[in-house]
């Protein structure tokens, strides 16, 4: 069988979150993200397109590096309002049967004991369709509003996240044995206490002595997503993640990324195919190539310069309000610019001005755009999957939610026609659909499964 | 018009949470609390009965005082499994139009910045049907699993909760002005930065400099529930709460409670009627009085002694496993027993043994039972509302969810016939239905509205 492509829909509980300024487009419905019907419609559209999951990005702060305040973020709706990513999920699950939900939660600010309960609750309610996108957070504004004096250094954030995962693995995999709940009315035993174990975790960052508050859910541990880009982030993903999300800028960059990440995964004692790699793609679809490019021009005209610059300032920590928009990025002396914007500063084909980089970044957060007819886009997806060794794609939107409808109505049938995309869901849980191994649980080579000493 | 009664349905995301052992009853469906359909059915039944809200209790720990471990709680499902209270809400909201949702969240372990976002998100998604039951938590097992070395002293918990509310009030009421979001596509302004304010909170427990992450929701501040019983708890409720939940043991105790609480509320510069008082009642309904009492005997036979003793140990901090069940409570020397179990130790009509107290406590957590025909129960409700000055009742269940169905099908029509209960919802938001003032927002005499210095 030809290599099968998997797809996630990339969203956030915010108006036009990944295409800054697109809330102004007449086809955009992102303003309705505060309504349940927006979420149930999103889930139904993507399930009609047989996507694996709704991938829900999140920030718990404001983009306030640009100009040193939140004004640009407010004016241009730069991932603001930023509503909670977990709360619409049960409504989406109620109207769908197969699609999964992958919310983002920061391991830097959550408590492992309560986060483990939240995700177990959702894994029960969705009957095994939950993933967790583990992030360690980059915004200073998150840290200072959540009780820290500032953002933790990256190394420390990853050390803490590593122990955080150790705690939740103990709760999810080792606190309740599979047959602990007996529900025996005659003998008056709801669950067998001999099969429910306190985890007695005592570490550098966390002390969690208790038992998990939730009996085993269909997947136990939710499917683990990650998006680490730095070497430390990649090692973290190689150790823990079952799926990674990456911004792809070119096929060459993707090839190098997938090769590196699968090698790191093997070094962790896992198999290369144990990690699903999803580059992010913004599709711009036309019935002709010319129509698609005309659409691209129209979309670019809706991008907000100031809003996108504020987004980029948040991502990099550099206040771009002090730079001339027509300055070349590669001429900017700050080390931060050079390190954080490689896709622009190291582009062999082009010298990017700040204005051009911002304009490019305003659609799909600077990820690659696949522009063309459904056939042309399917060609690209197929090439990137095969030559780039990607397992699938996180599909971003220009205008929400119509981008998804267009993709599902036009590109999905083309992928199906080629035999590289499912025509029905085979598994019951998200993990079964993602890996097609028939196993709702983590494989035994995953570190979460290995802590057998507990029981 | 005759005094109108309001009702809430008292639930928890746990099997038979308030009647320990009733999971064994053949009519009990509490085991399905991990399924979305259980919650949507609960919401639909209570909305059919025109309840104000689904009141969702919660603990974030295990009852492990009894015997010094979690075994009894596991064996008898003593509010364990304990799933998250917020996550089923959007699914319930999707299938209802009027009923509100009042989840419990502890101000002791949450962060105000993220909690404010969660509740604003839900107030948006439900179109103004959210309340928050503010608790400060009593279980040691919550504290130690959530990063503290032990439970904070009660005074400190209330001091912290007081500042917690100050922070969230600033976020909800004063960060975004009502007309901040302009959504002006032509002028490229999503929201007006001059109308979005950083709260700059710097206090003893919290430092939250930022802006709220969510634009104003229909109610802004969710309806505030509280259940303080101690003098400090009552003052806290008198200052902040719009509704209180209390366990009523007798009409006399209720009279004294409502008088005291309304006086304290007036002392806080509010009106007595600004606080809605809801005693908890467990209804046991029969088509004849004899049938109702036979049902009561049957229900009592399903109560678990060990499970209820474990619950009571958690509530009081006393390990009852070391006491003889046939010992009289009033003979127990510990100060804790005397202070915490007044309803038994100071009962003028009866000397309670531990066994009897536990058996009584096993149905509806020891609250008053109204046993009889629908007419008799309606009589009691009317008497307690008028003579006891209660605004309504939190209806507990013996077996879930059939207790609610019985109440809605038999008692609600009787209340309606008497003209003391609504036959349709008048308001759009929960606050409008609860107070019938036509105002979705807090009144201006509430402390949350007074911090005008910010803007």
CSV table of N, CA, C and O in Angstrom, one decimal, chain B residues 133-195:
chain,number,residue,atom,x,y,z
B,133,UNK,N,-18.5,28.2,42.1
B,133,UNK,CA,-18.5,27.9,43.5
B,133,UNK,C,-17.1,28.1,44.1
B,133,UNK,O,-16.3,27.2,43.9
B,134,UNK,N,-16.9,29.1,44.8
B,134,UNK,CA,-15.6,29.4,45.3
B,134,UNK,C,-15.3,28.6,46.6
B,134,UNK,O,-16.0,28.8,47.6
B,135,UNK,N,-14.4,27.7,46.6
B,135,UNK,CA,-14.0,27.0,47.8
B,135,UNK,C,-12.5,27.3,48.2
B,135,UNK,O,-11.8,27.7,47.3
B,136,UNK,N,-12.2,26.9,49.4
B,136,UNK,CA,-10.8,27.1,49.8
B,136,UNK,C,-10.2,25.7,50.1
B,136,UNK,O,-9.0,25.7,50.5
B,137,UNK,N,-11.0,24.7,50.0
B,137,UNK,CA,-10.5,23.3,50.1
B,137,UNK,C,-10.1,22.9,51.6
B,137,UNK,O,-9.5,23.6,52.3
B,138,UNK,N,-10.5,21.6,51.9
B,138,UNK,CA,-10.3,21.1,53.2
B,138,UNK,C,-9.5,19.9,53.3
B,138,UNK,O,-9.0,19.5,54.3
B,139,UNK,N,-9.2,19.2,52.1
B,139,UNK,CA,-8.5,18.0,52.2
B,139,UNK,C,-7.0,18.2,52.2
B,139,UNK,O,-6.4,18.9,51.3
B,140,UNK,N,-6.3,17.6,53.2
B,140,UNK,CA,-4.8,17.6,53.2
B,140,UNK,C,-4.3,17.0,51.9
B,140,UNK,O,-3.2,17.5,51.4
B,141,UNK,N,-5.0,16.0,51.4
B,141,UNK,CA,-4.4,15.3,50.3
B,141,UNK,C,-4.4,16.2,49.0
B,141,UNK,O,-3.7,15.9,48.1
B,142,UNK,N,-5.3,17.2,49.0
B,142,UNK,CA,-5.2,18.1,47.9
B,142,UNK,C,-3.9,18.9,47.9
B,142,UNK,O,-3.2,19.1,47.0
B,143,UNK,N,-3.7,19.5,49.1
B,143,UNK,CA,-2.5,20.3,49.3
B,143,UNK,C,-1.2,19.6,48.9
B,143,UNK,O,-0.4,20.2,48.2
B,144,UNK,N,-1.1,18.4,49.5
B,144,UNK,CA,0.3,17.8,49.3
B,144,UNK,C,0.5,17.3,47.9
B,144,UNK,O,1.6,17.2,47.5
B,145,UNK,N,-0.5,17.1,47.1
B,145,UNK,CA,-0.3,16.7,45.7
B,145,UNK,C,-0.2,17.9,44.8
B,145,UNK,O,0.1,17.7,43.6
B,146,UNK,N,-0.5,19.1,45.3
B,146,UNK,CA,-0.5,20.2,44.5
B,146,UNK,C,0.6,21.2,44.9
B,146,UNK,O,0.5,22.4,44.6
B,147,UNK,N,1.6,20.6,45.5
B,147,UNK,CA,2.8,21.4,45.6
B,147,UNK,C,3.0,22.1,47.0
B,147,UNK,O,4.0,22.8,47.2
B,148,UNK,N,2.1,22.0,47.9
B,148,UNK,CA,2.3,22.5,49.2
B,148,UNK,C,2.7,21.5,50.2
B,148,UNK,O,2.5,20.3,50.0
B,149,UNK,N,3.4,21.9,51.3
B,149,UNK,CA,3.8,20.9,52.2
B,149,UNK,C,2.7,20.4,53.1
B,149,UNK,O,2.7,19.4,53.7
B,150,UNK,N,1.6,21.2,53.1
B,150,UNK,CA,0.4,20.8,53.9
B,150,UNK,C,-0.7,21.7,53.6
B,150,UNK,O,-0.5,22.7,52.9
B,151,UNK,N,-1.8,21.5,54.2
B,151,UNK,CA,-3.0,22.4,54.1
B,151,UNK,C,-2.7,23.7,54.7
B,151,UNK,O,-2.1,23.7,55.9
B,152,UNK,N,-3.0,24.8,54.1
B,152,UNK,CA,-2.8,26.1,54.7
B,152,UNK,C,-3.8,26.3,55.9
B,152,UNK,O,-4.9,25.7,55.8
B,153,UNK,N,-3.4,27.0,56.9
B,153,UNK,CA,-4.4,27.3,58.0
B,153,UNK,C,-5.6,28.0,57.4
B,153,UNK,O,-5.5,28.8,56.4
B,154,UNK,N,-6.7,27.8,58.0
B,154,UNK,CA,-8.0,28.3,57.4
B,154,UNK,C,-7.9,29.9,57.2
B,154,UNK,O,-8.3,30.4,56.2
B,155,UNK,N,-7.4,30.6,58.2
B,155,UNK,CA,-7.3,32.0,58.1
B,155,UNK,C,-6.5,32.5,56.9
B,155,UNK,O,-6.9,33.4,56.2
B,156,UNK,N,-5.4,31.8,56.7
B,156,UNK,CA,-4.5,32.1,55.6
B,156,UNK,C,-5.2,31.8,54.3
B,156,UNK,O,-5.1,32.5,53.3
B,157,UNK,N,-6.0,30.6,54.3
B,157,UNK,CA,-6.7,30.3,53.0
B,157,UNK,C,-7.7,31.4,52.7
B,157,UNK,O,-7.8,31.7,51.5
B,158,UNK,N,-8.4,31.9,53.7
B,158,UNK,CA,-9.4,32.9,53.4
B,158,UNK,C,-8.7,34.3,53.0
B,158,UNK,O,-9.2,35.0,52.1
B,159,UNK,N,-7.6,34.6,53.6
B,159,UNK,CA,-6.9,35.8,53.2
B,159,UNK,C,-6.5,35.7,51.8
B,159,UNK,O,-6.6,36.6,51.0
B,160,UNK,N,-6.0,34.5,51.4
B,160,UNK,CA,-5.5,34.3,50.1
B,160,UNK,C,-6.7,34.4,49.1
B,160,UNK,O,-6.6,35.0,48.0
B,161,UNK,N,-7.8,33.7,49.5
B,161,UNK,CA,-9.0,33.7,48.6
B,161,UNK,C,-9.5,35.1,48.4
B,161,UNK,O,-10.0,35.5,47.3
B,162,UNK,N,-9.4,35.9,49.5
B,162,UNK,CA,-9.9,37.3,49.4
B,162,UNK,C,-9.1,38.1,48.3
B,162,UNK,O,-9.7,38.8,47.5
B,163,UNK,N,-7.8,37.9,48.4
B,163,UNK,CA,-7.0,38.6,47.4
B,163,UNK,C,-7.2,38.0,46.0
B,163,UNK,O,-7.1,38.7,45.0
B,164,UNK,N,-7.3,36.6,46.0
B,164,UNK,CA,-7.6,35.9,44.7
B,164,UNK,C,-8.8,36.6,44.0
B,164,UNK,O,-8.8,36.9,42.8
B,165,UNK,N,-9.9,36.8,44.8
B,165,UNK,CA,-11.1,37.4,44.2
B,165,UNK,C,-10.8,38.8,43.7
B,165,UNK,O,-11.3,39.3,42.7
B,166,UNK,N,-10.0,39.6,44.5
B,166,UNK,CA,-9.7,40.9,44.1
B,166,UNK,C,-9.0,40.9,42.7
B,166,UNK,O,-9.3,41.7,41.8
B,167,UNK,N,-8.1,39.9,42.5
B,167,UNK,CA,-7.4,39.9,41.2
B,167,UNK,C,-8.4,39.5,40.1
B,167,UNK,O,-8.4,40.2,39.0
B,168,UNK,N,-9.2,38.5,40.3
B,168,UNK,CA,-10.1,38.1,39.2
B,168,UNK,C,-11.2,39.2,38.9
B,168,UNK,O,-11.6,39.4,37.8
B,169,UNK,N,-11.6,39.9,40.0
B,169,UNK,CA,-12.5,41.0,39.8
B,169,UNK,C,-11.9,42.1,38.8
B,169,UNK,O,-12.6,42.6,37.9
B,170,UNK,N,-10.7,42.4,39.1
B,170,UNK,CA,-10.0,43.4,38.3
B,170,UNK,C,-10.0,42.9,36.8
B,170,UNK,O,-10.2,43.7,35.9
B,171,UNK,N,-9.7,41.6,36.6
B,171,UNK,CA,-9.6,41.1,35.3
B,171,UNK,C,-11.0,41.1,34.6
B,171,UNK,O,-11.2,41.5,33.5
B,172,UNK,N,-12.0,40.6,35.3
B,172,UNK,CA,-13.3,40.5,34.7
B,172,UNK,C,-14.0,41.8,34.5
B,172,UNK,O,-14.7,42.0,33.6
B,173,UNK,N,-13.9,42.7,35.5
B,173,UNK,CA,-14.8,43.9,35.5
B,173,UNK,C,-14.0,45.1,35.0
B,173,UNK,O,-14.7,46.0,34.5
B,174,UNK,N,-12.7,45.1,35.1
B,174,UNK,CA,-12.1,46.4,34.8
B,174,UNK,C,-11.0,46.4,33.8
B,174,UNK,O,-10.4,47.4,33.5
B,175,UNK,N,-10.6,45.3,33.3
B,175,UNK,CA,-9.5,45.2,32.3
B,175,UNK,C,-10.0,45.7,30.9
B,175,UNK,O,-9.4,46.5,30.3
B,176,UNK,N,-11.1,45.1,30.5
B,176,UNK,CA,-11.7,45.5,29.1
B,176,UNK,C,-13.0,46.3,29.4
B,176,UNK,O,-13.9,45.8,30.0
B,177,UNK,N,-13.0,47.5,28.8
B,177,UNK,CA,-14.3,48.2,28.9
B,177,UNK,C,-15.3,47.6,27.9
B,177,UNK,O,-14.9,46.9,27.0
B,178,UNK,N,-16.6,47.9,28.2
B,178,UNK,CA,-17.6,47.2,27.5
B,178,UNK,C,-17.5,47.3,26.0
B,178,UNK,O,-17.8,46.3,25.3
B,179,UNK,N,-17.1,48.5,25.6
B,179,UNK,CA,-17.1,48.7,24.1
B,179,UNK,C,-15.7,48.6,23.5
B,179,UNK,O,-15.4,49.2,22.5
B,180,UNK,N,-14.8,47.9,24.2
B,180,UNK,CA,-13.4,47.8,23.7
B,180,UNK,C,-13.3,47.1,22.4
B,180,UNK,O,-12.5,47.6,21.5
B,181,UNK,N,-14.0,46.1,22.2
B,181,UNK,CA,-14.0,45.4,20.9
B,181,UNK,C,-14.8,46.1,19.9
B,181,UNK,O,-16.0,46.2,20.0
B,182,UNK,N,-14.2,46.6,18.9
B,182,UNK,CA,-14.9,47.4,17.8
B,182,UNK,C,-15.1,46.6,16.5
B,182,UNK,O,-16.0,46.8,15.8
B,183,UNK,N,-14.2,45.7,16.3
B,183,UNK,CA,-14.3,44.8,15.1
B,183,UNK,C,-14.5,45.6,13.8
B,183,UNK,O,-15.3,45.4,13.0
B,184,UNK,N,-13.6,46.6,13.7
B,184,UNK,CA,-13.8,47.6,12.6
B,184,UNK,C,-12.8,47.1,11.5
B,184,UNK,O,-11.6,47.4,11.5
B,185,UNK,N,-13.4,46.5,10.4
B,185,UNK,CA,-12.6,46.0,9.3
B,185,UNK,C,-12.0,47.1,8.5
B,185,UNK,O,-10.9,47.0,8.0
B,186,UNK,N,-12.8,48.1,8.3
B,186,UNK,CA,-12.3,49.2,7.4
B,186,UNK,C,-11.1,49.9,8.1
B,186,UNK,O,-10.1,50.2,7.4
B,187,UNK,N,-11.2,50.2,9.4
B,187,UNK,CA,-10.1,50.9,10.0
B,187,UNK,C,-9.0,50.0,10.6
B,187,UNK,O,-8.1,50.4,11.2
B,188,UNK,N,-9.1,48.7,10.3
B,188,UNK,CA,-8.2,47.7,10.8
B,188,UNK,C,-7.9,47.8,12.3
B,188,UNK,O,-6.8,47.8,12.8
B,189,UNK,N,-9.1,47.9,13.0
B,189,UNK,CA,-9.0,47.9,14.5
B,189,UNK,C,-9.9,46.8,15.1
B,189,UNK,O,-11.1,46.9,15.0
B,190,UNK,N,-9.3,45.8,15.6
B,190,UNK,CA,-10.1,44.7,16.3
B,190,UNK,C,-10.6,45.2,17.6
B,190,UNK,O,-11.8,45.2,17.9
B,191,UNK,N,-9.7,45.7,18.4
B,191,UNK,CA,-10.2,46.3,19.7
B,191,UNK,C,-9.4,47.6,19.9
B,191,UNK,O,-8.2,47.7,19.5
B,192,UNK,N,-10.0,48.4,20.7
B,192,UNK,CA,-9.4,49.7,20.9
B,192,UNK,C,-8.4,49.7,22.1
B,192,UNK,O,-8.9,49.5,23.3
B,193,UNK,N,-7.1,49.8,21.9
B,193,UNK,CA,-6.2,49.6,23.0
B,193,UNK,C,-6.4,50.6,24.2
B,193,UNK,O,-6.0,50.3,25.3
B,194,UNK,N,-7.0,51.7,23.9
B,194,UNK,CA,-7.2,52.7,25.0
B,194,UNK,C,-8.3,52.2,25.9
B,194,UNK,O,-8.4,52.7,27.0
B,195,UNK,N,-9.0,51.2,25.5
B,195,UNK,CA,-10.1,50.7,26.4
B,195,UNK,C,-9.7,49.3,27.0
B,195,UNK,O,-10.6,48.6,27.5
